[in-house]
mmCIF file of C-alpha atoms in Angstrom:
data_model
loop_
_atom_site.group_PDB
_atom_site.id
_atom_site.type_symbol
_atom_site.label_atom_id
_atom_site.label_comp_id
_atom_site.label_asym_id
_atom_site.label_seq_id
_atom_site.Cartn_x
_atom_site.Cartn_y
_atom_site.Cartn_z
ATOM 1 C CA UNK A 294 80.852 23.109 -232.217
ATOM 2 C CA UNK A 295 82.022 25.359 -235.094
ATOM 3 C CA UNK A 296 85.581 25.735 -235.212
ATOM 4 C CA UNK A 297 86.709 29.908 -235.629
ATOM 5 C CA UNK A 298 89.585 28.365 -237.810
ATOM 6 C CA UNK A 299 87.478 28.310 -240.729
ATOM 7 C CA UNK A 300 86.038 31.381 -240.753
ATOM 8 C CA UNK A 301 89.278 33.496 -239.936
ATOM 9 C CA UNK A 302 90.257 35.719 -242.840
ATOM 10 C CA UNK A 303 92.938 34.488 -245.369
ATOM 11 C CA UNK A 304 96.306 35.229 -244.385
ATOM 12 C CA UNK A 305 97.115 36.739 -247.965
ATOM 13 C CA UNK A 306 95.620 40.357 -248.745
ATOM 14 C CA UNK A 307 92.064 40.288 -248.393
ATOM 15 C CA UNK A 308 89.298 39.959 -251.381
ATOM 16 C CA UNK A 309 87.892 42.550 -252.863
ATOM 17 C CA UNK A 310 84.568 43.179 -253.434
ATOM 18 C CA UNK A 311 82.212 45.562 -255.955
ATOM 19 C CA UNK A 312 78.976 46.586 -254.178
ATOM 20 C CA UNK A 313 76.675 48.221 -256.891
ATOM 21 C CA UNK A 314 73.568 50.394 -255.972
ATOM 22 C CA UNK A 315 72.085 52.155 -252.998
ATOM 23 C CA UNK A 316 73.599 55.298 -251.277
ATOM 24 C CA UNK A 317 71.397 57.206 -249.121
ATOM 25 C CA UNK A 318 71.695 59.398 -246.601
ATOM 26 C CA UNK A 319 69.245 57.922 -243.642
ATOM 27 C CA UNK A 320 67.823 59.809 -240.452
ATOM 28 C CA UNK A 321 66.741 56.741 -238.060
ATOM 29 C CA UNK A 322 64.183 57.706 -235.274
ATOM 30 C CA UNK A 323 64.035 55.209 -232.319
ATOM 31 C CA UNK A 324 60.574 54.870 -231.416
ATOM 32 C CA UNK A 325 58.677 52.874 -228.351
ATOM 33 C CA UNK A 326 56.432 51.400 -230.834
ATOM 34 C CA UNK A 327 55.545 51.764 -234.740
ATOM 35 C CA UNK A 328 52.359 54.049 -235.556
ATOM 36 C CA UNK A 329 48.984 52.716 -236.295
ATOM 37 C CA UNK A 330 47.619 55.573 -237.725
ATOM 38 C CA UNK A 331 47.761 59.432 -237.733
ATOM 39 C CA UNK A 332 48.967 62.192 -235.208
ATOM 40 C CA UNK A 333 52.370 63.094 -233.898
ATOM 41 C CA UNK A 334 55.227 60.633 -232.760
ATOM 42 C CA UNK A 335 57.945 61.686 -230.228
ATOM 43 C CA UNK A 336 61.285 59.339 -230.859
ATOM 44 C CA UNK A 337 63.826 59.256 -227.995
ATOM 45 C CA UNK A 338 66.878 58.441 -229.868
ATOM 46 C CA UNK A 339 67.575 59.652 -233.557
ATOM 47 C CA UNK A 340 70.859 59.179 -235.931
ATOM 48 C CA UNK A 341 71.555 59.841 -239.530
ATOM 49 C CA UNK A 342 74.144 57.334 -241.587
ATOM 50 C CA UNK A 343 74.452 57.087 -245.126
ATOM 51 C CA UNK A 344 73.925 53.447 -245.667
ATOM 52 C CA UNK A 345 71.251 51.817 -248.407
ATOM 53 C CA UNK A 346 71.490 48.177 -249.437
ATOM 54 C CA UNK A 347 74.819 48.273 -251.641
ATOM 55 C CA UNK A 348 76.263 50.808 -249.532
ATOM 56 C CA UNK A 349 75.521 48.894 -245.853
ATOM 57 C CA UNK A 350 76.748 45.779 -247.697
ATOM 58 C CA UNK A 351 79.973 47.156 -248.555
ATOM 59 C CA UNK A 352 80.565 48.269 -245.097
ATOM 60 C CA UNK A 353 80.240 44.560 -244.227
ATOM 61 C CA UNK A 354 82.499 43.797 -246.541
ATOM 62 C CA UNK A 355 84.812 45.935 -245.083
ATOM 63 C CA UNK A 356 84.459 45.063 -241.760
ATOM 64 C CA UNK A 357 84.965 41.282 -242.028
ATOM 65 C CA UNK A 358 88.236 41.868 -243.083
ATOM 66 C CA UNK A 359 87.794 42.747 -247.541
ATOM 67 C CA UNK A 360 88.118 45.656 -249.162
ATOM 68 C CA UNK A 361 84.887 47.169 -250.462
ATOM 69 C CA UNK A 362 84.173 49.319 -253.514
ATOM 70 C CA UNK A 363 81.082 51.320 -254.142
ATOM 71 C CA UNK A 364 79.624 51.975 -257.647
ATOM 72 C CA UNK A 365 76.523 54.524 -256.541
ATOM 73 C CA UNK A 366 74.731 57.589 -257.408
ATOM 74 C CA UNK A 367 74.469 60.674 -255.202
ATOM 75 C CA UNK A 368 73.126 64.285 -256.709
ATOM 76 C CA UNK A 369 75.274 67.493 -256.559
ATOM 77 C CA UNK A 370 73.800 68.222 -253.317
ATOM 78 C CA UNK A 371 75.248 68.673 -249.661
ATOM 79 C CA UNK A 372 73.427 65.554 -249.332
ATOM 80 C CA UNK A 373 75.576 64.066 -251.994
ATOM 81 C CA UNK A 374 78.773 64.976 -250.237
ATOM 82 C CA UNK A 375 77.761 64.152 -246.950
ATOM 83 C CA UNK A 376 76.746 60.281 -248.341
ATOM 84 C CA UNK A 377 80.131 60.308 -249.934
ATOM 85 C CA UNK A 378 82.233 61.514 -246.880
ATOM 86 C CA UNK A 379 80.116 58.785 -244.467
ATOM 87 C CA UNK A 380 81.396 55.909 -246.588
ATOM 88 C CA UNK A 381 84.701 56.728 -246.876
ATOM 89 C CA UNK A 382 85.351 57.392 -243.407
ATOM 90 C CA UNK A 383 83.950 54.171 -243.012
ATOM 91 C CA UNK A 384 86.570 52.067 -244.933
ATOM 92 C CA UNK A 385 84.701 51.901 -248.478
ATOM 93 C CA UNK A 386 86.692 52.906 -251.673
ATOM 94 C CA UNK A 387 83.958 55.519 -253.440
ATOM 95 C CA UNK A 388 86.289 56.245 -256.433
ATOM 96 C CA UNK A 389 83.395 55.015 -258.166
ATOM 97 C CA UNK A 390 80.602 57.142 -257.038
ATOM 98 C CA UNK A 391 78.605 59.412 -259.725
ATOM 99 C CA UNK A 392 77.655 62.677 -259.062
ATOM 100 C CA UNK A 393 74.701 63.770 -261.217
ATOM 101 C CA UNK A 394 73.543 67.011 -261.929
ATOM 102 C CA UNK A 395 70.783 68.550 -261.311
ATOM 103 C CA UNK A 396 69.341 65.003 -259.619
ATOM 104 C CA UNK A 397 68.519 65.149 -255.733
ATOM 105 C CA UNK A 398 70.439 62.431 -253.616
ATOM 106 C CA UNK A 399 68.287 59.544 -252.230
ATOM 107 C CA UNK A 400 66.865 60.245 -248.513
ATOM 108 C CA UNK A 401 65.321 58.091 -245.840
ATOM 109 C CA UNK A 402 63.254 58.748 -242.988
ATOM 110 C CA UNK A 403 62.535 55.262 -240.890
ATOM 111 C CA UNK A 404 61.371 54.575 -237.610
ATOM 112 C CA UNK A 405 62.543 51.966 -235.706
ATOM 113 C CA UNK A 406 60.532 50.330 -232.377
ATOM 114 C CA UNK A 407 61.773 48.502 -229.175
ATOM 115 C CA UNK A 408 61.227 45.137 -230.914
ATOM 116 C CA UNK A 409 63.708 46.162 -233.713
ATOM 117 C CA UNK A 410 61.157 46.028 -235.973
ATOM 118 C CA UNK A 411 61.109 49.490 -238.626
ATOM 119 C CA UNK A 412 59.260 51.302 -240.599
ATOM 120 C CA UNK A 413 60.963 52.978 -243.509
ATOM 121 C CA UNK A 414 59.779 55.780 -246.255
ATOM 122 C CA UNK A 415 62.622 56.459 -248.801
ATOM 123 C CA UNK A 416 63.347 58.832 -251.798
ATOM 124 C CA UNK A 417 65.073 57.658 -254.950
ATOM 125 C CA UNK A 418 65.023 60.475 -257.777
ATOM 126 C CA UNK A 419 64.640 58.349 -260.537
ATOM 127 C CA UNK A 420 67.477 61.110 -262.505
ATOM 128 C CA UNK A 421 70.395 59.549 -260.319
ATOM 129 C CA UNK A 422 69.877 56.482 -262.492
ATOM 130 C CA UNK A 423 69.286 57.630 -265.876
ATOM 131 C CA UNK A 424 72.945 57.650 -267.396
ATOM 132 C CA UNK A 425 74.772 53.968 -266.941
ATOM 133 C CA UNK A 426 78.365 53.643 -267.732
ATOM 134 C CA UNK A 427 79.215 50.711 -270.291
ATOM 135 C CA UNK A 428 80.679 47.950 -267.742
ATOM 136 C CA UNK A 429 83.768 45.596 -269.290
ATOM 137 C CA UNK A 430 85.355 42.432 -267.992
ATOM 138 C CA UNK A 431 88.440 44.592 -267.639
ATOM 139 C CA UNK A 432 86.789 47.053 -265.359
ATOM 140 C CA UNK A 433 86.305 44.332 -262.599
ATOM 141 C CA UNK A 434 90.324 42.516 -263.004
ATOM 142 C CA UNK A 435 90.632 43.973 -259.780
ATOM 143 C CA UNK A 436 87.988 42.613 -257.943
ATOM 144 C CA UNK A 437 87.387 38.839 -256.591
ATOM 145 C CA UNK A 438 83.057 39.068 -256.550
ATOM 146 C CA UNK A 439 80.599 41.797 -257.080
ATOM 147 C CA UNK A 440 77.276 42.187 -255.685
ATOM 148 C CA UNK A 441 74.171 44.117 -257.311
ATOM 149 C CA UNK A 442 71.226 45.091 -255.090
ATOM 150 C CA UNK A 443 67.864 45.814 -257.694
ATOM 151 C CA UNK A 444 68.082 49.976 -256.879
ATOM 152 C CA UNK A 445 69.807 50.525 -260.466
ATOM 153 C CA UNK A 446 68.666 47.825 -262.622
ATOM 154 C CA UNK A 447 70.341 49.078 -265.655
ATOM 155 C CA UNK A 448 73.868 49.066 -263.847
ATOM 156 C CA UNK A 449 73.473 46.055 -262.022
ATOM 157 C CA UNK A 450 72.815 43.553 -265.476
ATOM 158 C CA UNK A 451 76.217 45.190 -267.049
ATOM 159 C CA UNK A 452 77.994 44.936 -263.879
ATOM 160 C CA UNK A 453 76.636 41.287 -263.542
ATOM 161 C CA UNK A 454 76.925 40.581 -267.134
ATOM 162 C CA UNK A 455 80.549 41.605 -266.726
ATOM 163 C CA UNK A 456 81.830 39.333 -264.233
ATOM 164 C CA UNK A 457 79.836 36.498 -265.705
ATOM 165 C CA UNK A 458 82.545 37.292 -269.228
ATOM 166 C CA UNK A 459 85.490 37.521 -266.240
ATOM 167 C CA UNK A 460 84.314 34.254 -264.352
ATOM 168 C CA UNK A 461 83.814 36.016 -261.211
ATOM 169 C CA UNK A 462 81.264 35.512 -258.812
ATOM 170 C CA UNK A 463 77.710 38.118 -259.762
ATOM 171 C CA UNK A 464 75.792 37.798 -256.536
ATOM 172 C CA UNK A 465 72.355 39.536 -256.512
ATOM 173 C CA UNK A 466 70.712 40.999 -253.826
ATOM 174 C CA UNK A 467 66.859 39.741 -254.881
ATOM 175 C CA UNK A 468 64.880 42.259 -252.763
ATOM 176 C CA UNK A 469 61.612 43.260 -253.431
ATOM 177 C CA UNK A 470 61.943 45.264 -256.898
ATOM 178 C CA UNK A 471 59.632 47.140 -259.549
ATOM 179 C CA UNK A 472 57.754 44.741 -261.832
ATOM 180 C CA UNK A 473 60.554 42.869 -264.152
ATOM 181 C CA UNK A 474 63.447 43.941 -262.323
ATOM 182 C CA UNK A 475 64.289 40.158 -261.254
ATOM 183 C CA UNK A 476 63.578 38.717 -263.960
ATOM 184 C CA UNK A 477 65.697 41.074 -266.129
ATOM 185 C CA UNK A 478 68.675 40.616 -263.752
ATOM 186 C CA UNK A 479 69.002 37.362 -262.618
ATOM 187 C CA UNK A 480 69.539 35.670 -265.567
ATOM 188 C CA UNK A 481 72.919 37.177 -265.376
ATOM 189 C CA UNK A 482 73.392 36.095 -261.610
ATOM 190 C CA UNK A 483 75.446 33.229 -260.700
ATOM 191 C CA UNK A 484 74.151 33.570 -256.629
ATOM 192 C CA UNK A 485 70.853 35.123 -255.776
ATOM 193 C CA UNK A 486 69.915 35.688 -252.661
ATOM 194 C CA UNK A 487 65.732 36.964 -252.081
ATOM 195 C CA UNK A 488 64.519 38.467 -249.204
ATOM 196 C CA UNK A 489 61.549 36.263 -248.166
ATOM 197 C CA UNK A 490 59.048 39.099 -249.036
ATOM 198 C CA UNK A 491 60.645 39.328 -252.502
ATOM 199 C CA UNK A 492 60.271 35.618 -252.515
ATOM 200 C CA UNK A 493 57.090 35.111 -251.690
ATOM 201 C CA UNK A 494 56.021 38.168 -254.240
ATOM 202 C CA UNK A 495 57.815 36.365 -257.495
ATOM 203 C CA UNK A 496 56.200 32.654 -256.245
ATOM 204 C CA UNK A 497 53.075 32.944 -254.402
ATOM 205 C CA UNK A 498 54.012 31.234 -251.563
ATOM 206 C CA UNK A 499 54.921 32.378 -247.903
ATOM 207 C CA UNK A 500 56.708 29.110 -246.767
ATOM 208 C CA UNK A 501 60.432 29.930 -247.752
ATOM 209 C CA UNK A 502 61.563 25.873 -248.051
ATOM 210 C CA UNK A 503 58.843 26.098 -251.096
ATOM 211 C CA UNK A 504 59.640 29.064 -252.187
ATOM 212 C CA UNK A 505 63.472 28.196 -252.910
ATOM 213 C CA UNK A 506 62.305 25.032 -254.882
ATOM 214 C CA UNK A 507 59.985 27.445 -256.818
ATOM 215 C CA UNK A 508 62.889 29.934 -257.335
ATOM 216 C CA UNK A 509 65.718 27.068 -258.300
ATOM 217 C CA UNK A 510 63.444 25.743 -260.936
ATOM 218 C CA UNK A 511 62.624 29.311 -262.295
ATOM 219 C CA UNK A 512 66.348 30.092 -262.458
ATOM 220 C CA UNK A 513 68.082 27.179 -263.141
ATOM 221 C CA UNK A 514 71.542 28.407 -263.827
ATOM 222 C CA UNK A 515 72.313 30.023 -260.273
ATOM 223 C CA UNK A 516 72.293 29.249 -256.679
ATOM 224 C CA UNK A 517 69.437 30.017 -255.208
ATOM 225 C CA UNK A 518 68.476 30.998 -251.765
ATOM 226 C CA UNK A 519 65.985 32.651 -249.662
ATOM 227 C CA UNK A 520 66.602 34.562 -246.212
ATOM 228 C CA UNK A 521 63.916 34.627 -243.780
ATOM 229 C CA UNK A 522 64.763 36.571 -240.696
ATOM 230 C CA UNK A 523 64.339 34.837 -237.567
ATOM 231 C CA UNK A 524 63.252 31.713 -239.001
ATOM 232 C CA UNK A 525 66.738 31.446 -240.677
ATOM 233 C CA UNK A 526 67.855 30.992 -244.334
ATOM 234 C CA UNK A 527 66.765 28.462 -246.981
ATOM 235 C CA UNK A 528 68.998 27.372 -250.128
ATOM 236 C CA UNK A 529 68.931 24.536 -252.900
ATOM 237 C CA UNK A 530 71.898 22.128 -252.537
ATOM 238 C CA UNK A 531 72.852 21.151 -255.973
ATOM 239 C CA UNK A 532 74.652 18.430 -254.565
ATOM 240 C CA UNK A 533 71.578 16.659 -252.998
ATOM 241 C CA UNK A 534 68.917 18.226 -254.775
ATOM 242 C CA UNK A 535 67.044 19.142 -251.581
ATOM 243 C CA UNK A 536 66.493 22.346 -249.559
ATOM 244 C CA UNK A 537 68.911 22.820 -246.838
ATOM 245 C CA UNK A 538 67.952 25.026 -243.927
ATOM 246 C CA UNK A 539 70.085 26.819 -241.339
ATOM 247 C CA UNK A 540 68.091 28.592 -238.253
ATOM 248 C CA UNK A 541 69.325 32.163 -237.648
ATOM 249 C CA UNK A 542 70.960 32.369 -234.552
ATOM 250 C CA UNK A 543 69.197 33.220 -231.140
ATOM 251 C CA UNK A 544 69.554 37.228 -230.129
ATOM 252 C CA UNK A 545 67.785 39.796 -228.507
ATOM 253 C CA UNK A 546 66.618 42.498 -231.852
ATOM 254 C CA UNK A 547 67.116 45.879 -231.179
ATOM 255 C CA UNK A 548 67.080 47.047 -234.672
ATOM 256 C CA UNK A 549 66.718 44.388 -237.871
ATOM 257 C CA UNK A 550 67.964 47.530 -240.308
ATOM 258 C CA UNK A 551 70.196 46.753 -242.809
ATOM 259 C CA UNK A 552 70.514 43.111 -241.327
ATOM 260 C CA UNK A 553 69.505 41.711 -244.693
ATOM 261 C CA UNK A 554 72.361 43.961 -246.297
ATOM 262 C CA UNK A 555 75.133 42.526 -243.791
ATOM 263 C CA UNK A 556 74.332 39.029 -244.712
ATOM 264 C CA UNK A 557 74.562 40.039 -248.321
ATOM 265 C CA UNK A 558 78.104 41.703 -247.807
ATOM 266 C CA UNK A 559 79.288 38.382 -245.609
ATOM 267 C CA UNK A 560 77.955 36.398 -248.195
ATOM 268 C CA UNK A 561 79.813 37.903 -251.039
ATOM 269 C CA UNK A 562 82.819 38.594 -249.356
ATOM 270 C CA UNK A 563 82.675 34.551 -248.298
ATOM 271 C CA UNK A 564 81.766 33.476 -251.614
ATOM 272 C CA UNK A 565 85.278 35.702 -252.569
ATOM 273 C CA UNK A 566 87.374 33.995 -250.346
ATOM 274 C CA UNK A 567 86.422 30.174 -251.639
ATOM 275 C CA UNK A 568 84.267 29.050 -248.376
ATOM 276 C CA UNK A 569 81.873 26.241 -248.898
ATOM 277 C CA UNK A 570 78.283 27.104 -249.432
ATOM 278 C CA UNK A 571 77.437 25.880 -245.881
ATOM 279 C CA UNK A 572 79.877 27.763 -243.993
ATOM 280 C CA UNK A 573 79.059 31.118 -246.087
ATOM 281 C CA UNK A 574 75.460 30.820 -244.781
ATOM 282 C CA UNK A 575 77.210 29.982 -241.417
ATOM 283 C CA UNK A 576 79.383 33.323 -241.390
ATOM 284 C CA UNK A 577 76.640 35.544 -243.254
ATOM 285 C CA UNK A 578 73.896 34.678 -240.248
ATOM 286 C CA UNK A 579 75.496 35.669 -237.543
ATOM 287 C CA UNK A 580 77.102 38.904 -239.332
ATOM 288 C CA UNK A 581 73.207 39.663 -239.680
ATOM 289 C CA UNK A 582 72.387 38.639 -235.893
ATOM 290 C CA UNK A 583 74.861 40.301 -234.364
ATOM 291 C CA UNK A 584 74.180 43.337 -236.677
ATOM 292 C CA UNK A 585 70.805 43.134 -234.709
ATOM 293 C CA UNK A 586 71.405 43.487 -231.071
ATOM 294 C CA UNK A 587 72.707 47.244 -232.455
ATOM 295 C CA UNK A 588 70.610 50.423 -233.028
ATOM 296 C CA UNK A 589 71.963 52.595 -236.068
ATOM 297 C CA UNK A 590 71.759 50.298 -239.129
ATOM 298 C CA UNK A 591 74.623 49.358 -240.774
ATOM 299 C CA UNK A 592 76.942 50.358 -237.858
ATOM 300 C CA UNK A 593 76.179 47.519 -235.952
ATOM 301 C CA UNK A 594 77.749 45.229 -238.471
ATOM 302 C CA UNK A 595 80.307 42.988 -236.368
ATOM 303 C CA UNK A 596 84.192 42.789 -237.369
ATOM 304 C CA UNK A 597 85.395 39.748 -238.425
ATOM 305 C CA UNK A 598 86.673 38.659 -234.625
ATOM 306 C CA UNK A 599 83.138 39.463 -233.598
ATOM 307 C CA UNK A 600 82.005 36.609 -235.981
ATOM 308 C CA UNK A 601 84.168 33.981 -235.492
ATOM 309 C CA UNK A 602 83.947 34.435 -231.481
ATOM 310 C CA UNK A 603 80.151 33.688 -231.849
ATOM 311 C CA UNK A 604 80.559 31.262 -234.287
ATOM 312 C CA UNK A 605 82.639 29.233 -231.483
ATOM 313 C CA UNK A 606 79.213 29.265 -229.426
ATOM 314 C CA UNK A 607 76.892 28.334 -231.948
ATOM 315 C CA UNK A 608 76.532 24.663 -232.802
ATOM 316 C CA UNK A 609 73.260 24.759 -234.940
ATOM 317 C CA UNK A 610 73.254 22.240 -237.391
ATOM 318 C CA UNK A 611 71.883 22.588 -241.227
ATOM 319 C CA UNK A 612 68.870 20.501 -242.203
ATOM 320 C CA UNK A 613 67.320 19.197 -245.444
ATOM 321 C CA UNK A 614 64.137 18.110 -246.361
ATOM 322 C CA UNK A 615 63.052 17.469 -249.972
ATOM 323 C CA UNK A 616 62.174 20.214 -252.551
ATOM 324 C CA UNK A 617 58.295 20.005 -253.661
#
């Protein structure tokens, strides 16, 4: 049985943590089931939330108990201020939002069905990303870990770059990306952590276990992991040279958005606060379960007491087997 003690939050001030990337403004559309083809859907249940991987992260971050910082872009829109407004409200420091002009904020429309599955079409003007502040060492003193999802590239390798020079934890988010984008950042990555689909996309493979070995191998330097949904998460222990596996915890899915981003935000926010590379997968899976059994994205990320009162229930144990 896992013992809350461990997962509690430090008793000094908590870490803080620099999300980089996504901010947009979101309408979600609860749906009976996903379409198959053309006509007219009628939703029962809608809700707009600024959220977007960085952003969704960050409120993770701030839930479990850190204090989150978002580096984004919005346009010099109503949308803009309205993404800005949602994500302060919700306990993240956006001192270091841009506001371009002229560019249109990013927007999302996504459906989401009765098995918490979604479908999602977003807008990114490609404007919001064309001017990138020069990143120093300095810049992040005041931060414990940052964490870079792949939405601007450019701004994620200085950010990354930045806190390798400061000896600070650079976590990517390796999601599925525009050609190169991967390979350009995580080089620069001391944790990466793919999305199966972005996985299997940069190896060839669909089996996770293989694809970590693949990934490992391909970047050397960093730990390496790959999380697969409901089949759990899949990392390379350096210690034992072998692929560990933990299964993802057992829960009813309402709605699987922005899952992937809580377990990013738990992970970095873990990774801040010194825990061990087991119990970070521990705490970051069931921040992403629990996120699940909530409709409205990123609000169903769980609080820190949330976590650790699961965690006291859940006695799965993490496997190995050997990398191929």
């Amino acid at each position: 049985m896992t013992s809350s003690s461990v997962f509690d939050s430090p008793a000094d001030p908590g870490r803080s943590v620099l999300c980089v990337g996504a901010a947009v403004l979101d309408t979600l559309f609860r749906v009976r089931s996903l379409p198959t083809g053309q006509g007219k859907i009628l939703p029962y249940d809608m809700l707009q939330i600024a959220e977007g991987m960085a952003s969704s992260a960050a409120f993770a971050v701030a839930r479990l108990g850190g204090h989150a910082s978002l580096w984004g872009a919005v346009g010099d829109d109503a949308t803009g201020e309205r993404i800005i407004a949602d994500l302060g409200k919700s306990g993240i420091d956006t001192g270091g939002m841009v506001r371009v002009a002229g560019a249109h904020s990013a927007v999302s429309t996504i459906l989401v069905d009765d098995q918490g599955e979604r479908l999602i079409v977003p807008f990114y003007d490609a404007a919001l990303h064309e001017t990138v502040k020069p990143v120093t060492k300095q810049d992040l003193s005041a931060f414990d870990a940052v964490l870079v999802d792949v939405r601007w590239p450019k701004l994620a390798l200085r950010t990354l770059s930045a806190a390798g020079e400061a000896g600070k934890p650079a976590i990517l988010d390796g999601d599925v990306a525009g050609d190169g984008v991967i390979e350009m950042l995580a080089p620069a990555a001391s944790h990466i952590v793919f999305s199966q689909p972005a996985a299997e996309r940069l190896t060839g493979t669909a089996e996770p276990a293989k694809a970590v070995g693949l990934l490992r191998r391909k970047f050397e330097h960093a730990f390496t992991s790959v999380t697969s949904g409901e089949n759990g998460s899949f990392w390379f222990d350096d210690q034992t040279s072998e692929i560990a596996h933990l299964a993802a915890p057992k829960v009813k899915a309402v709605d699987t958005l922005a899952a992937g981003d809580i377990f990013h935000g738990a992970f970095a926010l873990a990774i801040a606060e010194g825990m061990s590379i087991a119990e970070t997968m521990r705490l970051s899976s069931m921040a992403a379960a629990l996120k699940c059994q909530v409709f409205g994205g990123r609000i169903g990320a769980p609080t820190r007491a949330e976590v650790c009162d699961a965690l006291r229930g859940w006695d799965a144990l993490v496997t190995t087997m050997r990398d191929r």
